[in-house]
Short mmCIF file of C-alpha atoms in Angstrom, two decimals:
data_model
loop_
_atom_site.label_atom_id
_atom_site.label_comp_id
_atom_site.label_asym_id
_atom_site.label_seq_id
_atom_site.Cartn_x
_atom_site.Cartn_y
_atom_site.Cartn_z
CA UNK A 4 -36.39 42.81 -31.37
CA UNK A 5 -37.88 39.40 -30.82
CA UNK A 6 -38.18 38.39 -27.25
CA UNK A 7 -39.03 35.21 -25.49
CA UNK A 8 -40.01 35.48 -21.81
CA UNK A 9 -39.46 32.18 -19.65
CA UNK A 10 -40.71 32.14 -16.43
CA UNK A 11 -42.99 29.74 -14.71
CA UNK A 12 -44.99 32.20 -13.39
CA UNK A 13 -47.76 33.12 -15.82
CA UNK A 14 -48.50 36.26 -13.56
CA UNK A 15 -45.14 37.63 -13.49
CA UNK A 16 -44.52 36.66 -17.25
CA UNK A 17 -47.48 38.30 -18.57
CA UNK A 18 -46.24 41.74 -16.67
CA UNK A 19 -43.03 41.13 -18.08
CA UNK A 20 -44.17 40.75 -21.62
CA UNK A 21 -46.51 43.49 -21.46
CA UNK A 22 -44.28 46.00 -20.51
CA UNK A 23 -41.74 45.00 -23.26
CA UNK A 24 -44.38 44.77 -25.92
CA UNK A 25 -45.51 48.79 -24.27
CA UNK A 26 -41.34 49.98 -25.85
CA UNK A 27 -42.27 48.52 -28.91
CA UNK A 28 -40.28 45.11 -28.59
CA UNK A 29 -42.23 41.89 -30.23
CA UNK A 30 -42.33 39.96 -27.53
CA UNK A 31 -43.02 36.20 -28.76
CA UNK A 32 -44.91 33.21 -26.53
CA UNK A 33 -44.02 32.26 -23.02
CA UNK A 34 -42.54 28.97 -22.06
CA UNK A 35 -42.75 27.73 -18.62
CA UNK A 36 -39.62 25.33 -18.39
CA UNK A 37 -36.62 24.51 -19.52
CA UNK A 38 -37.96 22.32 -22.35
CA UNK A 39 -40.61 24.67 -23.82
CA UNK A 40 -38.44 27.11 -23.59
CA UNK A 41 -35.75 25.40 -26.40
CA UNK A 42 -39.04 23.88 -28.05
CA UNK A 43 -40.02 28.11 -28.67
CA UNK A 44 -36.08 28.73 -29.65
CA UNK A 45 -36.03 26.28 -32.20
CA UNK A 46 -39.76 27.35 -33.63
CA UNK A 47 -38.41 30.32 -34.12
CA UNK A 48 -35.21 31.72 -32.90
CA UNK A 49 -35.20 34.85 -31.12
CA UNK A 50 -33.10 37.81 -30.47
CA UNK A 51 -33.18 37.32 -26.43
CA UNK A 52 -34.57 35.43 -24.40
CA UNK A 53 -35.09 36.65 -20.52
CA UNK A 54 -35.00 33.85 -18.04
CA UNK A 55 -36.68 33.30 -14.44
CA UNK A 56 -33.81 31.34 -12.20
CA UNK A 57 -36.23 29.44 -10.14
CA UNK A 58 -38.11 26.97 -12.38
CA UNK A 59 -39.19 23.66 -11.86
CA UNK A 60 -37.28 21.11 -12.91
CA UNK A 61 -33.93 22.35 -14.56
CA UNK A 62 -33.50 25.63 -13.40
CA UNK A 63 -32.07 29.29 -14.88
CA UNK A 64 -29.00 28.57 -15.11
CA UNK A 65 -29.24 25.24 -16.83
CA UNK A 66 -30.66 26.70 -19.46
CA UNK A 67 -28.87 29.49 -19.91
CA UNK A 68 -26.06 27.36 -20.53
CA UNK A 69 -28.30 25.09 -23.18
CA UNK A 70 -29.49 28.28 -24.82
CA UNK A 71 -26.05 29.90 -25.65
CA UNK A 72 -24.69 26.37 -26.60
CA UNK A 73 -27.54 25.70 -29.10
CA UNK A 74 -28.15 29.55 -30.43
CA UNK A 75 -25.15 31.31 -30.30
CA UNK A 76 -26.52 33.99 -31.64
CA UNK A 77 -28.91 34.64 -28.83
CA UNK A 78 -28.75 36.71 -26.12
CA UNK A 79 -29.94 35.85 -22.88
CA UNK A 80 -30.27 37.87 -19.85
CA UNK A 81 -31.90 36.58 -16.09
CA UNK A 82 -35.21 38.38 -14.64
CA UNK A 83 -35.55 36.96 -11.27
CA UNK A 84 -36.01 38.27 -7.79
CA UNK A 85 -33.47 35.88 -6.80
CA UNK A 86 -30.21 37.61 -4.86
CA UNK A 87 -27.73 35.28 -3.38
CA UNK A 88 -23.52 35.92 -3.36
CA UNK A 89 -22.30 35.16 -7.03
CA UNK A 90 -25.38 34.73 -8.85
CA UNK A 91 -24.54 37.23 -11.56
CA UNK A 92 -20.83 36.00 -11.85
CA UNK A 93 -22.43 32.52 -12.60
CA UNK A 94 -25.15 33.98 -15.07
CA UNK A 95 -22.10 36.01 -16.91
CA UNK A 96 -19.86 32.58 -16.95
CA UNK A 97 -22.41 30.60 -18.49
CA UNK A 98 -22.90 33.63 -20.95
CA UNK A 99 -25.91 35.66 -20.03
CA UNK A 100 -25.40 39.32 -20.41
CA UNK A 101 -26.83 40.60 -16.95
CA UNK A 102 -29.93 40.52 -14.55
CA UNK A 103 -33.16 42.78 -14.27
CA UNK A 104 -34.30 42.24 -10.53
CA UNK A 105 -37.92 42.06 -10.11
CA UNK A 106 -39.55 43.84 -9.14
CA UNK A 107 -38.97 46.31 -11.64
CA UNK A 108 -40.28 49.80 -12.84
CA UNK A 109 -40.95 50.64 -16.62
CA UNK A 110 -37.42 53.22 -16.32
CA UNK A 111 -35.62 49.91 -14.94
CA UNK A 112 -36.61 47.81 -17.73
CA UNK A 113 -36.08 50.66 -20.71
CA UNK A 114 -32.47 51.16 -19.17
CA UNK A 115 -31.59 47.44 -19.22
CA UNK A 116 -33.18 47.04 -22.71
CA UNK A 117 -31.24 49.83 -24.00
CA UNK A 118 -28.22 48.26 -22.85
CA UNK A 119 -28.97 44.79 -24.60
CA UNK A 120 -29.66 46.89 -27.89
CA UNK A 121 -26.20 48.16 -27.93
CA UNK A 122 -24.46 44.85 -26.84
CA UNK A 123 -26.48 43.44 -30.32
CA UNK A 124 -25.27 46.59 -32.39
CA UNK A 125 -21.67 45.90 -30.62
CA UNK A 126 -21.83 42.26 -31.64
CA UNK A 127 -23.20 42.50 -35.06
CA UNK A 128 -20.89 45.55 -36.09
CA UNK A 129 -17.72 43.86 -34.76
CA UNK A 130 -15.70 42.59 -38.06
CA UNK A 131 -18.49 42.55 -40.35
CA UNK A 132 -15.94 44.63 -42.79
CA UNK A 133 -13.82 41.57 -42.48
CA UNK A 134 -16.34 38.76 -42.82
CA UNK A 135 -17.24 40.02 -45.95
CA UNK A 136 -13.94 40.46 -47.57
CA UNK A 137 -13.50 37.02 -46.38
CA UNK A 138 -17.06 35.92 -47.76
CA UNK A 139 -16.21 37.40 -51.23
CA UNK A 140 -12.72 35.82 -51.72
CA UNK A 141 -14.12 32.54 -50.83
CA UNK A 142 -17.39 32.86 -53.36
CA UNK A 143 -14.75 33.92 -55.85
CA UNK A 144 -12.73 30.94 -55.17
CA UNK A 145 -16.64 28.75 -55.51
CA UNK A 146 -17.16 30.41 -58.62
CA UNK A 147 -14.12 29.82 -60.33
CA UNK A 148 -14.13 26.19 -59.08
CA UNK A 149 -17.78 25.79 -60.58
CA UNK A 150 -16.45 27.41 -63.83
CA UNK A 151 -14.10 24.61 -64.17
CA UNK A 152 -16.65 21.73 -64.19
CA UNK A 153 -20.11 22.97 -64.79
CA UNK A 154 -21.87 22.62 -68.36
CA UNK A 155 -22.79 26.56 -67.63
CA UNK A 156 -21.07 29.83 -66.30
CA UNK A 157 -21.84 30.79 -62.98
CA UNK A 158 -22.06 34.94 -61.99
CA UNK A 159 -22.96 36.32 -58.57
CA UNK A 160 -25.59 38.21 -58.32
CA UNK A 161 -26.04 39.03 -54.57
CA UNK A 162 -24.21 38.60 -51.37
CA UNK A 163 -25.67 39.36 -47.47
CA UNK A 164 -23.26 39.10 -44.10
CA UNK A 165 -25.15 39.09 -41.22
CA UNK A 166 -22.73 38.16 -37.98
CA UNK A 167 -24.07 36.69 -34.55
CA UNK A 168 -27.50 38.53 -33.34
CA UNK A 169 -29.02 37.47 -36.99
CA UNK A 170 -27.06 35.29 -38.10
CA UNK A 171 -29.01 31.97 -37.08
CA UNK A 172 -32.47 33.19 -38.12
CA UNK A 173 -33.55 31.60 -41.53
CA UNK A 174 -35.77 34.01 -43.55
CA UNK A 175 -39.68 31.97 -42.30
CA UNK A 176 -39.95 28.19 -42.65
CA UNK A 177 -40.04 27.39 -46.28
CA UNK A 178 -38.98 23.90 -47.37
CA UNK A 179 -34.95 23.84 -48.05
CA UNK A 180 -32.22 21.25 -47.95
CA UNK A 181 -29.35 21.33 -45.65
CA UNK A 182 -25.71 20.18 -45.75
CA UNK A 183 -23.48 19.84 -42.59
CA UNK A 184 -20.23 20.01 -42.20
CA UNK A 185 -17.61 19.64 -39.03
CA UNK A 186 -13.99 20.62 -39.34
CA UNK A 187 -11.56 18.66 -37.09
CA UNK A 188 -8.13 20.59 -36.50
CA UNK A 189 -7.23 23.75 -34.09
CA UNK A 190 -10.32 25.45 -32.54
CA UNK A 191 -13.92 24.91 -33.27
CA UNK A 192 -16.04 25.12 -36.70
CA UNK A 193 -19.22 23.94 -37.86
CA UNK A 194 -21.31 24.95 -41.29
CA UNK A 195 -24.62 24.61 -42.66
CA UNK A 196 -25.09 25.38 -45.86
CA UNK A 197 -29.12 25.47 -46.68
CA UNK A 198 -30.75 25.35 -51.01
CA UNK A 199 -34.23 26.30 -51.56
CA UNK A 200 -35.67 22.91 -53.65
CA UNK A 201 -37.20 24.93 -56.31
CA UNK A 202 -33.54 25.99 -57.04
CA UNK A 203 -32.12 22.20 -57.91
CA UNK A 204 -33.37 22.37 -61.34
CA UNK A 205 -30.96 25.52 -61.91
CA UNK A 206 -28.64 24.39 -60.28
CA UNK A 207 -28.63 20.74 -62.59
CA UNK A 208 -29.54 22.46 -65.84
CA UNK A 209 -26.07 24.89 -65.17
CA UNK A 210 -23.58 22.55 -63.30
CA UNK A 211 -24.89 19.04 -65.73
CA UNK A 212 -25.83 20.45 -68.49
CA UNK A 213 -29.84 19.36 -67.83
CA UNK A 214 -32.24 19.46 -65.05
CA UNK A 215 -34.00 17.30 -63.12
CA UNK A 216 -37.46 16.47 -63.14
CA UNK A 217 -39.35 18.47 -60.36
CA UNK A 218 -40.35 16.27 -57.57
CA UNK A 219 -42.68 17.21 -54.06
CA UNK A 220 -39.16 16.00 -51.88
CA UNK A 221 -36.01 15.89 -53.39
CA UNK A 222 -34.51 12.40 -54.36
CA UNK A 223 -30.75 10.50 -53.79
CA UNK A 224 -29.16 12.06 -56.68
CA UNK A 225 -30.46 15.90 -55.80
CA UNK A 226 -29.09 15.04 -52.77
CA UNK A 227 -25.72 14.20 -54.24
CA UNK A 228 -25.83 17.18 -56.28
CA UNK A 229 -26.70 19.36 -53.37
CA UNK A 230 -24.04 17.90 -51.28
CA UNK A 231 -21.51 18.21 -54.39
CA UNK A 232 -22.12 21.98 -55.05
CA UNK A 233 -22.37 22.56 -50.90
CA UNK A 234 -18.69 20.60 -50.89
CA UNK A 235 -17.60 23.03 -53.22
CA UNK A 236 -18.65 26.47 -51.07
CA UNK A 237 -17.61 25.40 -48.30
CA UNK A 238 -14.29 24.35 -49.33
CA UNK A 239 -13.63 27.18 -50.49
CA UNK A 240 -14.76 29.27 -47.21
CA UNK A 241 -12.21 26.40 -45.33
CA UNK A 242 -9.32 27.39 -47.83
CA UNK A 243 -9.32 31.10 -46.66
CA UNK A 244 -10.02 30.09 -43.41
CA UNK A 245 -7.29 28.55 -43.13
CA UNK A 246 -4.57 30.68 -45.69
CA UNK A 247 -5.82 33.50 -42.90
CA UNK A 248 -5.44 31.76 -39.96
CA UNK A 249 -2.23 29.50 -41.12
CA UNK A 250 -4.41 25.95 -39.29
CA UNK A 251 -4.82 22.88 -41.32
CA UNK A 252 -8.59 22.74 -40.90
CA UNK A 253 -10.23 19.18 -42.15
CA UNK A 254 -13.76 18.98 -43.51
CA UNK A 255 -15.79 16.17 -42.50
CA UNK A 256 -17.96 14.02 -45.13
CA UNK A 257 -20.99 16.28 -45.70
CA UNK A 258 -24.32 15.64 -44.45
CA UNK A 259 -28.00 15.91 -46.00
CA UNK A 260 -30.86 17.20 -44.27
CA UNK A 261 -34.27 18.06 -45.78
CA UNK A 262 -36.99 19.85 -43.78
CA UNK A 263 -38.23 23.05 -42.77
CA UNK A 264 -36.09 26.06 -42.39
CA UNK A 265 -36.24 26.48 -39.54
CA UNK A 266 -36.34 22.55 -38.53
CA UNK A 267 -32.57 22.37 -40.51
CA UNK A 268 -30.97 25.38 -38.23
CA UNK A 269 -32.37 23.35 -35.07
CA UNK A 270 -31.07 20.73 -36.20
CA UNK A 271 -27.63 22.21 -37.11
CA UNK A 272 -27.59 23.53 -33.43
CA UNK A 273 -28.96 20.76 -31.54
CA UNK A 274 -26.72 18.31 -33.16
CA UNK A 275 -23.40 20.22 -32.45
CA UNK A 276 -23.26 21.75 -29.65
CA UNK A 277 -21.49 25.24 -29.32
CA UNK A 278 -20.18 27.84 -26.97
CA UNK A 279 -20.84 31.09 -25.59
CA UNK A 280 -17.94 32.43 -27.19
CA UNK A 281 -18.82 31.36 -30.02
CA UNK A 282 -19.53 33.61 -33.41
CA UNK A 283 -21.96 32.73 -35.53
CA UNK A 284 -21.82 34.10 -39.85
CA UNK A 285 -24.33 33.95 -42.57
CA UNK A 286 -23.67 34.71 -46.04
CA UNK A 287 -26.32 35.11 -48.08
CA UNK A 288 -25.60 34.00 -51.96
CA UNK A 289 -27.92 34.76 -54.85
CA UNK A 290 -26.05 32.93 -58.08
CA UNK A 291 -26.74 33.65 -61.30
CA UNK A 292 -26.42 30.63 -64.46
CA UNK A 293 -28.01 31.03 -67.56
CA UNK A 294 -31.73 31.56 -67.25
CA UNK A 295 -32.05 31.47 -63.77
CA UNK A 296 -31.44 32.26 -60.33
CA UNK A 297 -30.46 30.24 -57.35
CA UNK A 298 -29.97 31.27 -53.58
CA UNK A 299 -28.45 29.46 -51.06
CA UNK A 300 -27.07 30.01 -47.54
CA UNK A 301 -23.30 29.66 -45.58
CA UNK A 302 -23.71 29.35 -42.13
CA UNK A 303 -20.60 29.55 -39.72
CA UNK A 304 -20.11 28.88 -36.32
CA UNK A 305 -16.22 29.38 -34.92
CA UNK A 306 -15.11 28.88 -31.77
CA UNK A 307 -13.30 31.52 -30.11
CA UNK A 308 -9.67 30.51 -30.44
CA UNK A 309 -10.10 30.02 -34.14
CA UNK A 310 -11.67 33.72 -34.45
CA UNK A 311 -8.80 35.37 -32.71
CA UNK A 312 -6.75 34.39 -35.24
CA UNK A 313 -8.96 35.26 -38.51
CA UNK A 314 -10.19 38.75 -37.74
#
């Protein structure tokens, strides 16, 4: 479990991180602030993040509220010697998942890390069943769609589901390509969709018939291809979507990022801000056309309301 310890404090964050890395968790840097604290998250996102309340500047509970609206997926929980009347309701409202009071002993701190490892196996075993039946009818849909009008037959090879905890964690910072999307209608739903660039000459050579020349940064028309075949996934995800739910869900026009991994997903979270409530999906597709191999990622993030009425 990857851990990020905030606290301004280096004393008190040092003890903190010690003792977690002593049960075996990775505990990553420390941040002192508010703003080095999302400058760690989008570095690389973690799976919780344990925040002091008093800080300077913005405190605690400012961002634990930034936190769950930029990585859903993240858990956060409060370590603070701080007790005043309706402190934890507040943390719980903004979405934190409880408070370890310093100070603490090593038994304290194994019993509230035990309970954060079954709220992550809670949250990533909840309808995984169903978001992959859904993420298999929809890449069925894709491939029959890319059938129609590619120069090649596509096959699928692979498919991953991760929900929430992993969910928003690309796989180290390799160079990719993002495309955005927003979905105006009932309830809340945003997607990424990320390509590798070494992939865009498979994906040319099977969907045009011939592939592009291989460039250091991909060009306008990879861009438009990328944002083409991206159109055409996530379409398809919005059409069961919505058959499921029975909403008329709207894509907007799609949007091209290039970058870093890890850059795109901070991006993608940054730019559209989300909820506690919030569930986060990636599907993982490895597709298969002619000689070669091409992998590329559907990120989901739906809002509560639209959730309720999909699984």
């Amino acid at each position: 479990m990857k851990i990020l310890v905030v606290d301004d404090n280096l004393l008190a964050a040092g003890i903190l991180k010690t003792a977690l890395e002593s049960q075996g968790h990775e505990a990553m840097e420390t941040a002192q602030d508010y703003d080095a604290a999302l400058a760690a998250c989008r570095r690389v996102v973690p799976d919780l993040a344990f925040v002091d309340l008093v800080m300077p500047g913005r405190d605690g509970l400012e961002l634990i509220g930034a936190l769950r609206r930029e990585f859903p997926s993240v858990l956060v929980a409060v370590a603070s010697a701080v007790e005043q009347a309706g402190v934890d309701d507040r943390i719980r409202e903004l979405g934190g998942i409880g408070i370890l009071r310093k100070p603490f002993s090593m038994a304290e701190l194994r019993a509230f890390m035990d309970s954060v490892t079954k709220e992550m196996k809670k949250n990533a075993n909840i309808g995984t069943d169903a978001w992959r039946g859904l993420a298999e009818e929809a890449v069925a849909r894709s491939i029959a769609k890319l059938a129609r009008i590619s120069s090649g037959k596509w096959t699928l090879k692979d498919i991953e589901v991760a929900v929430s905890a992993g969910a928003l964690r690309p796989d180290g910072d390799q160079d990719g390509a993002g495309v955005i999307f927003t979905v105006s209608g009932p309830g809340s739903l945003r997607s990424l969709i990320t390509f590798r660039p070494g992939d865009v000459e498979v994906i040319s050579r099977c969907f045009l018939g011939y592939s592009f020349v291989k460039m250091s940064a991909m060009n306008k028309a990879e861009e438009l291809l990328i944002s083409e075949v991206g159109n055409i996934l996530f379409n398809s995800f919005l059409s069961v979507i919505s058959a499921r739910t029975g909403e008329m869900l709207l894509p907007s026009v799609p949007r091209c990022i290039q970058g870093g991994l890890d850059f795109i997903t901070g991006t993608f979270g940054e730019s559209l801000p989300s909820a506690p409530a919030d569930t986060a999906v990636r599907v993982t597709l490895t597709l298969s056309c002619r000689d070669g191999e091409a992998e590329c990622s559907v990120l989901l993030v739906m809002g509560e309301e639209l959730r309720a009425g999909l699984v």
